[in-house]
mmCIF file of C-alpha atoms and ligand atoms in Angstrom:
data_model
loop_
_atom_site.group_PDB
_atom_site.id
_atom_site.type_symbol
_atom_site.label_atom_id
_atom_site.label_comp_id
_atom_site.label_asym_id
_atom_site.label_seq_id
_atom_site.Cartn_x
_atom_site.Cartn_y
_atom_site.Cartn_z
ATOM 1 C CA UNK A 1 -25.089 -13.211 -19.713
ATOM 2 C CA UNK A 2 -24.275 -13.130 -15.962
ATOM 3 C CA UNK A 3 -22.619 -10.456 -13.414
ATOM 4 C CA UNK A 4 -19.296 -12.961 -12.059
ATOM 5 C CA UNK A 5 -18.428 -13.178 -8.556
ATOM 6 C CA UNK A 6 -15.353 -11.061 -8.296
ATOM 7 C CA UNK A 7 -12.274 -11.885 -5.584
ATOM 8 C CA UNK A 8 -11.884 -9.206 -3.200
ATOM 9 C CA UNK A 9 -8.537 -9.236 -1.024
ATOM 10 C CA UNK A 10 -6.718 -10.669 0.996
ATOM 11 C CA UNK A 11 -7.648 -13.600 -1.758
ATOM 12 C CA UNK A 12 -4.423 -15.287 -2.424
ATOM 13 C CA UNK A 13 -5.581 -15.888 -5.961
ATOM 14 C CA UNK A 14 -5.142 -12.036 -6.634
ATOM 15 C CA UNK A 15 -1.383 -12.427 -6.807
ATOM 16 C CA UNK A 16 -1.405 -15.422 -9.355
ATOM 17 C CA UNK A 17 -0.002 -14.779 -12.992
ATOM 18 C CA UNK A 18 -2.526 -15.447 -15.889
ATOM 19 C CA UNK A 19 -1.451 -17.240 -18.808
ATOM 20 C CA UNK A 20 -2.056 -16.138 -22.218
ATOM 21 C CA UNK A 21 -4.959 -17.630 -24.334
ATOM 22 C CA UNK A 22 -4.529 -19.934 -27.130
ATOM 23 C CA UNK A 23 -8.137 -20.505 -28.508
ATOM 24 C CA UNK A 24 -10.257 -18.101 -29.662
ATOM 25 C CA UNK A 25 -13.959 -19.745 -29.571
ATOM 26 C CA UNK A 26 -17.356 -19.096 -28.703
ATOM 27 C CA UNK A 27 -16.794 -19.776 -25.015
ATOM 28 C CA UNK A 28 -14.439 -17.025 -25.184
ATOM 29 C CA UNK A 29 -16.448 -14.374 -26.270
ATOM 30 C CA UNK A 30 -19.576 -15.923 -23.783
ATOM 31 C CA UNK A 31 -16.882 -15.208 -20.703
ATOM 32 C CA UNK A 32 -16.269 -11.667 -22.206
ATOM 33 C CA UNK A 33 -19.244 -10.429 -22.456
ATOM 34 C CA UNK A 34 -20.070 -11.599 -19.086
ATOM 35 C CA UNK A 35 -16.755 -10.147 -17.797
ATOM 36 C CA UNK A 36 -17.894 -6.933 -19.668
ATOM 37 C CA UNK A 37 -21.525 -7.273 -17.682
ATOM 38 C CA UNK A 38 -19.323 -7.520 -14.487
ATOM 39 C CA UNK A 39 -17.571 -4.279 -14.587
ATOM 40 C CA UNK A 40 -20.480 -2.327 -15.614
ATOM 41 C CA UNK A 41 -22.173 -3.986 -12.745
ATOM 42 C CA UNK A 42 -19.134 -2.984 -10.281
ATOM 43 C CA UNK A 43 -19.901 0.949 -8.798
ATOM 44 C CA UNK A 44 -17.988 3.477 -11.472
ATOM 45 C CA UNK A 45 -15.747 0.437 -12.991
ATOM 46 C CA UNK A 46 -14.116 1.435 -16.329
ATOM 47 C CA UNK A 47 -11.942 -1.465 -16.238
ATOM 48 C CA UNK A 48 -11.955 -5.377 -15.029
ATOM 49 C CA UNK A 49 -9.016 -8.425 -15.855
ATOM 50 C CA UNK A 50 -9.991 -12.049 -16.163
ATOM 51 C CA UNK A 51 -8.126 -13.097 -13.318
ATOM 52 C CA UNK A 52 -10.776 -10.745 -10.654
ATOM 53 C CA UNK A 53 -13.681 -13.126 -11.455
ATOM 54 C CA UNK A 54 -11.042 -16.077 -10.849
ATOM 55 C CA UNK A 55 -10.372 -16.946 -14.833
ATOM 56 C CA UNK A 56 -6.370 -17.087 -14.687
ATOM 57 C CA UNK A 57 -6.448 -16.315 -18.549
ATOM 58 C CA UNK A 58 -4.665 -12.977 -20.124
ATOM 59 C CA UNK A 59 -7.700 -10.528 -21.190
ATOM 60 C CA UNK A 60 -8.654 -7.442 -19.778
ATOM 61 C CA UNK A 61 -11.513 -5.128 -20.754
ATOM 62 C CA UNK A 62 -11.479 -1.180 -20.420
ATOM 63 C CA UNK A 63 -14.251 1.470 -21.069
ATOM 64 C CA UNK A 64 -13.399 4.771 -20.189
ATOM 65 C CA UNK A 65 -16.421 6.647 -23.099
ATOM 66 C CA UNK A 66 -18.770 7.304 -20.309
ATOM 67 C CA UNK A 67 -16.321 9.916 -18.741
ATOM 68 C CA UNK A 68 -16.331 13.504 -19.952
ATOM 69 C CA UNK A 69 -13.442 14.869 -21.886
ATOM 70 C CA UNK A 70 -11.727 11.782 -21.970
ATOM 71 C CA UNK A 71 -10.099 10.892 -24.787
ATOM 72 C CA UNK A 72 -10.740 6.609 -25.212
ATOM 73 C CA UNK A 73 -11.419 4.231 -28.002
ATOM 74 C CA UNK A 74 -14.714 3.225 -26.417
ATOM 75 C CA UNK A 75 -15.430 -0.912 -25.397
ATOM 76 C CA UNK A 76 -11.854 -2.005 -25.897
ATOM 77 C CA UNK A 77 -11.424 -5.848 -25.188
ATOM 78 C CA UNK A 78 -7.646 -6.971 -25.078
ATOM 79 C CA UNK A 79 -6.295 -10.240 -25.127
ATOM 80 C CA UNK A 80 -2.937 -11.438 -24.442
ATOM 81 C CA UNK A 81 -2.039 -7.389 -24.354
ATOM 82 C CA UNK A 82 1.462 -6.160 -24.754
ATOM 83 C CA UNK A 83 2.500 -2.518 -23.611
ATOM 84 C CA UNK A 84 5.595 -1.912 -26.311
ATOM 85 C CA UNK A 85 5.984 1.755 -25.330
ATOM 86 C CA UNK A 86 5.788 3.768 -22.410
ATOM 87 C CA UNK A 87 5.519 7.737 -22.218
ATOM 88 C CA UNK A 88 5.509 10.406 -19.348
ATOM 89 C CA UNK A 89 4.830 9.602 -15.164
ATOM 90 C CA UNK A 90 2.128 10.829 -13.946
ATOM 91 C CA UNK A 91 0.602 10.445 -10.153
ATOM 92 C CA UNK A 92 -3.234 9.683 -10.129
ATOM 93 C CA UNK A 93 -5.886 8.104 -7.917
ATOM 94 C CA UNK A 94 -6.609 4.802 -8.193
ATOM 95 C CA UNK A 95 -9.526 1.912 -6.787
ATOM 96 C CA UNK A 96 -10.056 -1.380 -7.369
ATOM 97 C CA UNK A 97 -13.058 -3.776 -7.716
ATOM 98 C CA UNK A 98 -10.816 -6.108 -5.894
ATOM 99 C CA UNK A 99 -10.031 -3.416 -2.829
ATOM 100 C CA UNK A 100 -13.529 -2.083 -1.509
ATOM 101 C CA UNK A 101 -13.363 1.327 0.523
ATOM 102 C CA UNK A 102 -9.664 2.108 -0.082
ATOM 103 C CA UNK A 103 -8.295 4.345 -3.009
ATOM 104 C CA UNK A 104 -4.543 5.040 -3.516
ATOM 105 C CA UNK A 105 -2.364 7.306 -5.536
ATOM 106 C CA UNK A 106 -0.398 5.608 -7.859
ATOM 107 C CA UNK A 107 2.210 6.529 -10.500
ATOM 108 C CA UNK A 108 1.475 5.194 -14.323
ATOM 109 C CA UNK A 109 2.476 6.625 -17.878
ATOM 110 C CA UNK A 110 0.382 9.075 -19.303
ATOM 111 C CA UNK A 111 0.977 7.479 -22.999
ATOM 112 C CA UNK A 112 1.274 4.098 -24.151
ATOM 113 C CA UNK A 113 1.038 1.667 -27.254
ATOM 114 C CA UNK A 114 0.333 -1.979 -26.824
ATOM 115 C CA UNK A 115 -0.576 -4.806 -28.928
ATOM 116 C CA UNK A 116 -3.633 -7.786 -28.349
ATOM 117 C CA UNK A 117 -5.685 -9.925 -29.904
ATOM 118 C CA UNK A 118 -9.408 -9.132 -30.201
ATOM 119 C CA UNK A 119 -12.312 -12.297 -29.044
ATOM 120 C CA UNK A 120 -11.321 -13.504 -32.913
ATOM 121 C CA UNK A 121 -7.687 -13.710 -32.363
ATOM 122 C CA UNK A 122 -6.807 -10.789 -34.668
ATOM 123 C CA UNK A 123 -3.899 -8.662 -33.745
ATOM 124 C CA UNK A 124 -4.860 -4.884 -32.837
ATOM 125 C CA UNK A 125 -2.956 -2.376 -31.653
ATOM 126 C CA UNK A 126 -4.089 0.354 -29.820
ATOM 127 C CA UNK A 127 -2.538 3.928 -28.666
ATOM 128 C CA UNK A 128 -3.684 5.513 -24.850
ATOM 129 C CA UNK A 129 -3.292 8.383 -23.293
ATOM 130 C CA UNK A 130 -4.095 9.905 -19.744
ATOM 131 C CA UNK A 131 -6.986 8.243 -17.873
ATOM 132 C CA UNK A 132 -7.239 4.796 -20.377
ATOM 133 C CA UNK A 133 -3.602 4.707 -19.985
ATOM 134 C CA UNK A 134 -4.344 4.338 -16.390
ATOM 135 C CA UNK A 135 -6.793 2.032 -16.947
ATOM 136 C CA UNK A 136 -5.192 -0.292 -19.377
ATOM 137 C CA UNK A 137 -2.052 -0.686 -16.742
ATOM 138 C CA UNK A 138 -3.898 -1.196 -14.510
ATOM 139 C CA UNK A 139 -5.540 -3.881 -15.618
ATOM 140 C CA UNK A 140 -2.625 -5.470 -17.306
ATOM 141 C CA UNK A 141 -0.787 -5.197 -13.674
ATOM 142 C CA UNK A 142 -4.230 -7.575 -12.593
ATOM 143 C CA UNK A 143 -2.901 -9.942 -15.138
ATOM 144 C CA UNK A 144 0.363 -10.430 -13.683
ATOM 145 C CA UNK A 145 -0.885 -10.300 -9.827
ATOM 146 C CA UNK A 146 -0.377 -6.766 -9.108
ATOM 147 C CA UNK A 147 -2.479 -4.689 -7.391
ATOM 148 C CA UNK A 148 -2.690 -1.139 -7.240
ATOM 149 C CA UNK A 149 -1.802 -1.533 -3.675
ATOM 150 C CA UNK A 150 1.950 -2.895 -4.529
ATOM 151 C CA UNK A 151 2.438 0.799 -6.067
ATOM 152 C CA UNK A 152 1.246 3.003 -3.801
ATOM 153 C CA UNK A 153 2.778 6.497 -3.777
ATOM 154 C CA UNK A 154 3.123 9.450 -1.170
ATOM 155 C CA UNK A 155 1.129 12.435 -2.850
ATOM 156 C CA UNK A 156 4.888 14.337 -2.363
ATOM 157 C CA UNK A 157 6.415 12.035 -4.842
ATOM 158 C CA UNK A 158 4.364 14.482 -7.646
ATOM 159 C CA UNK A 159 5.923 17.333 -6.295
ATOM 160 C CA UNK A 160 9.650 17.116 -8.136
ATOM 161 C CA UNK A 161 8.096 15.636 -11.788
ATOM 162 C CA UNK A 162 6.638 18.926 -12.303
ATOM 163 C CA UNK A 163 7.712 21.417 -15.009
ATOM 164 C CA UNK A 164 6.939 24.228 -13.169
ATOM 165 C CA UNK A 165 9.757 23.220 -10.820
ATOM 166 C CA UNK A 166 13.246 24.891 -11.787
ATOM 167 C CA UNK B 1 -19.232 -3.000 24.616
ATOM 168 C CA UNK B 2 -17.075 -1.945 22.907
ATOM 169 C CA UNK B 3 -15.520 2.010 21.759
ATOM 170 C CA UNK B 4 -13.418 3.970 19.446
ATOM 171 C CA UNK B 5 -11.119 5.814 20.826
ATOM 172 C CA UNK B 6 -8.475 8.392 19.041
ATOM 173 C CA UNK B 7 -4.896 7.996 20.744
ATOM 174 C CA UNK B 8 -2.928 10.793 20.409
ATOM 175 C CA UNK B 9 1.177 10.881 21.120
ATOM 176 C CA UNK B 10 4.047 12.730 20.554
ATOM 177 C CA UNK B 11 7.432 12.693 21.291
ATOM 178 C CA UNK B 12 11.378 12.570 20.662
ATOM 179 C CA UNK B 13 11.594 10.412 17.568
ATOM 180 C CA UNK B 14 13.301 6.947 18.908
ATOM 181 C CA UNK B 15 13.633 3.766 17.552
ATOM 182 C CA UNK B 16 11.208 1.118 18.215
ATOM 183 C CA UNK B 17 8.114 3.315 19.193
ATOM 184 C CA UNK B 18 4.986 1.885 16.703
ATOM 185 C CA UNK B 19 6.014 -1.774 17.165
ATOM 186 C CA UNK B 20 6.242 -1.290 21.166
ATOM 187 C CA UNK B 21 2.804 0.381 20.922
ATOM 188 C CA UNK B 22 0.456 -1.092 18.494
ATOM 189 C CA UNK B 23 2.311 -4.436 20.582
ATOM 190 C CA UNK B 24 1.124 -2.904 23.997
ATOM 191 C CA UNK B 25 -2.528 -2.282 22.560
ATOM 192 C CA UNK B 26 -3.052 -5.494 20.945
ATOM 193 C CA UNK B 27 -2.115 -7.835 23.547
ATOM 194 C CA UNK B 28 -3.988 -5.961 26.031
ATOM 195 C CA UNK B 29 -7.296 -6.400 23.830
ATOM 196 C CA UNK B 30 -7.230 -3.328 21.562
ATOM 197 C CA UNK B 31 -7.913 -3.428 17.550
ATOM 198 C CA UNK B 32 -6.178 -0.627 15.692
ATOM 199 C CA UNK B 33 -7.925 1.024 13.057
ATOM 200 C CA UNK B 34 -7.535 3.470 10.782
ATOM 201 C CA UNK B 35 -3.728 5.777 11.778
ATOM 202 C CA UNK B 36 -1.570 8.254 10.800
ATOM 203 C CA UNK B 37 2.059 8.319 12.440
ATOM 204 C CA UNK B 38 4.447 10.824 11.042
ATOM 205 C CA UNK B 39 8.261 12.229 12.035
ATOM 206 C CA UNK B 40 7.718 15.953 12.058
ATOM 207 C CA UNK B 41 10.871 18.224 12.921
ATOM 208 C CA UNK B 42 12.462 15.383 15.155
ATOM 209 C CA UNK B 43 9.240 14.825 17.179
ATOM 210 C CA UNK B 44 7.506 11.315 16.642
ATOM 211 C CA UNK B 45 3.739 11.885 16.158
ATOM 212 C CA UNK B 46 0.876 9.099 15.906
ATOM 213 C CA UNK B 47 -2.523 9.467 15.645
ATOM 214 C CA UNK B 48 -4.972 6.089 15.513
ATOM 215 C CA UNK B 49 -7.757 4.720 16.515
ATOM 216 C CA UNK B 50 -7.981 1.994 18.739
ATOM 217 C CA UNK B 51 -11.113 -0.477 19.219
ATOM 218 C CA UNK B 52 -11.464 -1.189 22.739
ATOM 219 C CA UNK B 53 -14.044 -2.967 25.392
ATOM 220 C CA UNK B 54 -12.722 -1.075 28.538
ATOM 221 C CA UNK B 55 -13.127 2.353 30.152
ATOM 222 C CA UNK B 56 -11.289 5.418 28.703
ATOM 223 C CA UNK B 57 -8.540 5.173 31.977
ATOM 224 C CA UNK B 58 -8.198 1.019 31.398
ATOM 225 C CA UNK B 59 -6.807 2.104 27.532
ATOM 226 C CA UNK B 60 -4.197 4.739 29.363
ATOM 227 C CA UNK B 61 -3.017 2.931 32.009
ATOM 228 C CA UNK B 62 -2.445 -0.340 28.717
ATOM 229 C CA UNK B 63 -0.510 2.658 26.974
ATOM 230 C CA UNK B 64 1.073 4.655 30.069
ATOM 231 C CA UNK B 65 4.226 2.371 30.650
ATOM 232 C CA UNK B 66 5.007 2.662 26.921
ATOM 233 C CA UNK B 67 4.576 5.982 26.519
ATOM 234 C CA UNK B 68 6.673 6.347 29.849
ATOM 235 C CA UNK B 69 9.340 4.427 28.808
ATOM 236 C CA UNK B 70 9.498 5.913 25.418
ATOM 237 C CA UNK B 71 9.169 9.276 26.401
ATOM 238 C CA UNK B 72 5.665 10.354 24.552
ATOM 239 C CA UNK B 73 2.899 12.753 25.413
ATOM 240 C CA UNK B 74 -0.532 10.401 25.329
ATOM 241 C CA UNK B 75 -3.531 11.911 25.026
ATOM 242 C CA UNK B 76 -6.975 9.711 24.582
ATOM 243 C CA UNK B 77 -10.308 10.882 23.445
ATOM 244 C CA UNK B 78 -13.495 8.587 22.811
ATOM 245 C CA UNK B 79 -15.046 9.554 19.830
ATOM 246 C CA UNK B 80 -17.794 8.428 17.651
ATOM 247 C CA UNK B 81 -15.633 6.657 15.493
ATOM 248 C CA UNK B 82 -16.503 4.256 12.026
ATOM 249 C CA UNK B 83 -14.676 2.747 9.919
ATOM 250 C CA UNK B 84 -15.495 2.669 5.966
ATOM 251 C CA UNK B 85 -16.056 6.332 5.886
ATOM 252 C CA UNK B 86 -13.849 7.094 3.290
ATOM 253 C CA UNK B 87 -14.170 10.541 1.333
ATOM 254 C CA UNK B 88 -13.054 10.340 -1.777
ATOM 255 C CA UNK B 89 -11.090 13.884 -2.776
ATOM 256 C CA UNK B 90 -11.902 15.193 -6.338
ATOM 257 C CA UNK B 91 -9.380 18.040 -6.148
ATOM 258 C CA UNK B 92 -5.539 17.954 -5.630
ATOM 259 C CA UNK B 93 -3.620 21.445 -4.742
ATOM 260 C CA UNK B 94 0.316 22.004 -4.810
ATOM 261 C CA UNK B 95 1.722 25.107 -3.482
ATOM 262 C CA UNK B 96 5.468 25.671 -3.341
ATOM 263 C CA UNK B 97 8.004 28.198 -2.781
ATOM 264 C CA UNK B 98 10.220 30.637 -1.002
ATOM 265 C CA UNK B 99 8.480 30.391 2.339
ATOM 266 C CA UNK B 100 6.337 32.851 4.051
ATOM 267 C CA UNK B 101 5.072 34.433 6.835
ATOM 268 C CA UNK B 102 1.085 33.640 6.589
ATOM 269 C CA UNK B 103 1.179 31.585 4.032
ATOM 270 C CA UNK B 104 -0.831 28.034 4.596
ATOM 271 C CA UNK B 105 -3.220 30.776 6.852
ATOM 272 C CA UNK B 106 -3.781 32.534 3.187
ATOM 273 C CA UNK B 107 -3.992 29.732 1.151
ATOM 274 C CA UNK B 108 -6.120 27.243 3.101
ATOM 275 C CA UNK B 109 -8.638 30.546 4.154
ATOM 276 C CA UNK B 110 -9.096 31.396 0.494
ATOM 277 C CA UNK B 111 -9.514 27.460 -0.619
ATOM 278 C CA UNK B 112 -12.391 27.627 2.651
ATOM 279 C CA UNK B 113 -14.061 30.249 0.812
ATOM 280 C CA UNK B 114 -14.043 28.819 -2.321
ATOM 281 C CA UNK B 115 -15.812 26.021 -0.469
ATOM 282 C CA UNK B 116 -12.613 23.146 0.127
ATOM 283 C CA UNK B 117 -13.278 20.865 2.642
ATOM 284 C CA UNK B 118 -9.220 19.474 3.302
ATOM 285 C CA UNK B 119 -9.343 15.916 3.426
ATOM 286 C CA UNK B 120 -6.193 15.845 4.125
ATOM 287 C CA UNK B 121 -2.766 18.289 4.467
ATOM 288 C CA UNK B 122 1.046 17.724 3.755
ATOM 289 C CA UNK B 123 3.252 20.669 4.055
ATOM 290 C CA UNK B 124 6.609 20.794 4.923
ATOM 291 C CA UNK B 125 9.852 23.067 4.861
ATOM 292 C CA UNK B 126 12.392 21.949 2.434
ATOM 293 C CA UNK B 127 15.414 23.652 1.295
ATOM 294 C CA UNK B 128 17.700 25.206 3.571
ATOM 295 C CA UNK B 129 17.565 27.471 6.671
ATOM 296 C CA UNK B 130 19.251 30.259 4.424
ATOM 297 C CA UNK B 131 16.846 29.901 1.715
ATOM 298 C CA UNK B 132 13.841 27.747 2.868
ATOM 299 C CA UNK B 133 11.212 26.137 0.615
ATOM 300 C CA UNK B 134 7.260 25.607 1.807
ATOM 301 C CA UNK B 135 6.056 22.702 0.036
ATOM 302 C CA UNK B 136 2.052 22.109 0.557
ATOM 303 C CA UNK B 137 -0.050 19.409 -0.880
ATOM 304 C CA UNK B 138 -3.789 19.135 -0.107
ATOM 305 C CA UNK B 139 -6.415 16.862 -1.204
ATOM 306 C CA UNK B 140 -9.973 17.857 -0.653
ATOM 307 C CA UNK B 141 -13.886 17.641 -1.690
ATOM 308 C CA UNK B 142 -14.742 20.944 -3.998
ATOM 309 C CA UNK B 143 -18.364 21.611 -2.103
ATOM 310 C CA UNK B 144 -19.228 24.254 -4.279
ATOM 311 C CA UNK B 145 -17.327 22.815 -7.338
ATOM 312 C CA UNK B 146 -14.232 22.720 -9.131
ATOM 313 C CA UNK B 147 -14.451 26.213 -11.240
ATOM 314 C CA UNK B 148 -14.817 27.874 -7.441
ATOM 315 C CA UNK B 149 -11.670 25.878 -6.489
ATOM 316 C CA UNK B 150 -9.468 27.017 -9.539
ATOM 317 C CA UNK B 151 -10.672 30.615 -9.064
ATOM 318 C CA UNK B 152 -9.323 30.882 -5.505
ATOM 319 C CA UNK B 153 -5.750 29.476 -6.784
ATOM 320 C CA UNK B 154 -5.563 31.807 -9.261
ATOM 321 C CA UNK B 155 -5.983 34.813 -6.600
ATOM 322 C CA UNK B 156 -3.471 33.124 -4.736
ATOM 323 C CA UNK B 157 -0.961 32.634 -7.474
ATOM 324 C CA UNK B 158 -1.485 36.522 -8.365
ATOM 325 C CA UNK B 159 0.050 36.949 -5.078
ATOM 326 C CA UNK B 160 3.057 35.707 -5.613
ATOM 327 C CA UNK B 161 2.250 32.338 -3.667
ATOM 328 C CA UNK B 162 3.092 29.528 -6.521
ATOM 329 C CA UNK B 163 -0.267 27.489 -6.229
ATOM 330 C CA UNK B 164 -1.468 24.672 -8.906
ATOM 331 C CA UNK B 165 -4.684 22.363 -8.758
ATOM 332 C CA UNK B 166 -6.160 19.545 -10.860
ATOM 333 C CA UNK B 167 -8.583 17.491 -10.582
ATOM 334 C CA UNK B 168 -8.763 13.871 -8.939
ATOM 335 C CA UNK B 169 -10.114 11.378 -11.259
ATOM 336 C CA UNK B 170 -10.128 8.098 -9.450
ATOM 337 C CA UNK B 171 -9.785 5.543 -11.296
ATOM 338 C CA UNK B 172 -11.759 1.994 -10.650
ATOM 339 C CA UNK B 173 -11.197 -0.873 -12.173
HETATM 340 ZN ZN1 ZN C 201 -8.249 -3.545 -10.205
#
C-alpha cells in the first residue's frame, strides 16, 4: 500500500476526461486500495477519483461513515459509475484535495441512483442521499475534468429554492 | 520589503473600473490578493489587498490617476495582512422579509450573543419601494456551538423576523 501523489491545480491534467475500465485484475484492486489509503491520508477527505493521483481511468471512491448522522453505505468503491437519476438542488460547501485553502458553495442533488462496477467487475447499484450525494458528484465531476470550482455558486442563489418562500 | 496593504474605493458604478485598476497596480509592481468588489445601490465598491515593495503614498499616487479619472474615493491602509487564512464557516443563516427598521442591528446582536463570529454578510433590499423585501445571508463560525446558534434564531423568528439556519458541512474530496 502507498499514499499517491495527488495533482493540485492549476495542473492541466485536472481537466482531462477518464476513460472507463475494461479489466478487472489484481492491479486494479492494488491501485484502489492505495487510492483508498490516499484519501484517508488527505485532511477530512471522504471522497478521491482516479484521475487526482494522475490514473485517467473511471473509478472513484467515497466514505462518508465517519460523519455523524449521515446516512452512507460505508467504503463504497465505484467503477465506471453512472448517475441514472437525479433528485432535489441543494446549495452546500464544497473542498477539494485538488484545491488547497479554498472552499466553495456549490449546487448538487440531494438524491441520486447510479450504477458501477465493483474491483470484480460486478454491476452494483447504489441509492444516495444528502452529503454522499455530494460526494459521489463530486467525484464523478473529477472523472470528467470538472472541478468544484467550474460550479461555483453565490450563497443568494439558495435563497429562491426554498419552501418557505411563497 | 515588501507589505500588504487593504485598498479601499468607492464610487459611481462605470464601466471599465476593475480592469483599469488591478491594470494600474500590476504594472506598477503590485500583486493583488485576496478582494471583494461589489455594485451596491449604484455605487461601485472594491475592497483588496495589494502586495507591494513601496511606501504607503508610492501605492496612492500608482492608484490616484485612476481613481481620478474614474471618479472613486481611495482609501489605503497597511495592515498585517496573510494570505491562506481561510476560516471555514460551519453555520449558514437566511433571514428574509418585509423589511424593517432595526432589523440586521437585531439579528446580527442576538447571533453575537449566541457567540457568531460573521465570516461574512450579504443583505440586500429586494422587492419594490412600495413593498420592500430584506434579504440577509450570513456565514459564520458558531464559537460557542451550533445549539447556541439555533436558539438565538428561534427568538428572532418569534419576533416576527423570518430567520432559518443550518449547518455547513464542507465537503472534501
Ligand atoms: Zn475533488
Amino acid at each position: 500500500m502507498a499514499i499517491l501523489d495527488i495533482l493540485k491545480v492549476p495542473d492541466p491534467r485536472l481537466k482531462q476526461v477518464s476513460e472507463p475500465v475494461s479489466r478487472f485484475d489484481d492491479e486494479l484492486r492494488r491501485f484502489a486500495a492505495d487510492l483508498e489509503e490516499t484519501m484517508r491520508a488527505g485532511p477530512g477527505g471522504v471522497g478521491i477519483a482516479a484521475p487526482q493521483v494522475g490514473r485517467f481511468q473511471r473509478i472513484v471512491i467515497v466514505d462518508v461513515s465517519s460523519r455523524p448522522n449521515t446516512p452512507n453505505h460505508g467504503l463504497m468503491v465505484l467503477v465506471n459509475p453512472e448517475i441514472t437519476a437525479w433528485e432535489g438542488l441543494k446549495v452546500g460547501r464544497e473542498g477539494c484535495l485538488s484545491v488547497p485553502d479554498y472552499t466553495g458553495n456549490v449546487i448538487r442533488a440531494t438524491r441520486i441512483e447510479l450504477t458501477a462496477r465493483d474491483l470484480d467487475g460486478n454491476p452494483v447499484e447504489y441509492e444516495c442521499v444528502d452529503f454522499e450525494a455530494r460526494a459521489v458528484q463530486h467525484e464523478i465531476d473529477h472523472l470528467d475534468g470538472l472541478l468544484f470550482l467550474d460550479r461555483l455558486v453565490s450563497k443568494r442563489n439558495d435563497l429562491f429554492r426554498r419552501k418557505r418562500y411563497k | 520589503m515588501r507589505h500588504w496593504y487593504m485598498l479601499t474605493l468607492v464610487g459611481e458604478d462605470r464601466p471599465g473600473i476593475v480592469a483599469a485598476l488591478s491594470r494600474a497596480i500590476y504594472e506598477g509592481g503590485g500583486n493583488l490578493g485576496e478582494a471583494s468588489m461589489m455594485r451596491l445601490g449604484g455605487n461601485f465598491t472594491i475592497m483588496m489587498m495589494v502586495d507591494f515593495s513601496g511606501s504607503r503614498s508610492a501605492l496612492a499616487s500608482l492608484v490616484a490617476p485612476v481613481a481620478e479619472s474614474m471618479g472613486l474615493h481611495c482609501h489605503i491602509d497597511r495592515i498585517e495582512g496573510h494570505l491562506h487564512e481561510h476560516r471555514l464557516p460551519d453555520v449558514r443563516i437566511t433571514v428574509f422579509g418585509a423589511d424593517r427598521a432595526g432589523i440586521v442591528a437585531r439579528v446580527t446582536t442576538a447571533l453575537s450573543e449566541a457567540g457568531l463570529n460573521i465570516l461574512e454578510l450579504e443583505s440586500d433590499v429586494a422587492g419594490s419601494e412600495d413593498e420592500p423585501v430584506y434579504i440577509m445571508h450570513i456565514e459564520g463560525h458558531a464559537r460557542e456551538g451550533y445549539d447556541s446558534v439555533r436558539a438565538a434564531v428561534e427568538v428572532i423568528n418569534e419576533e416576527g423576523i423570518e430567520a432559518s439556519i443550518e449547518p455547513v458541512d464542507t465537503m472534501i474530496g
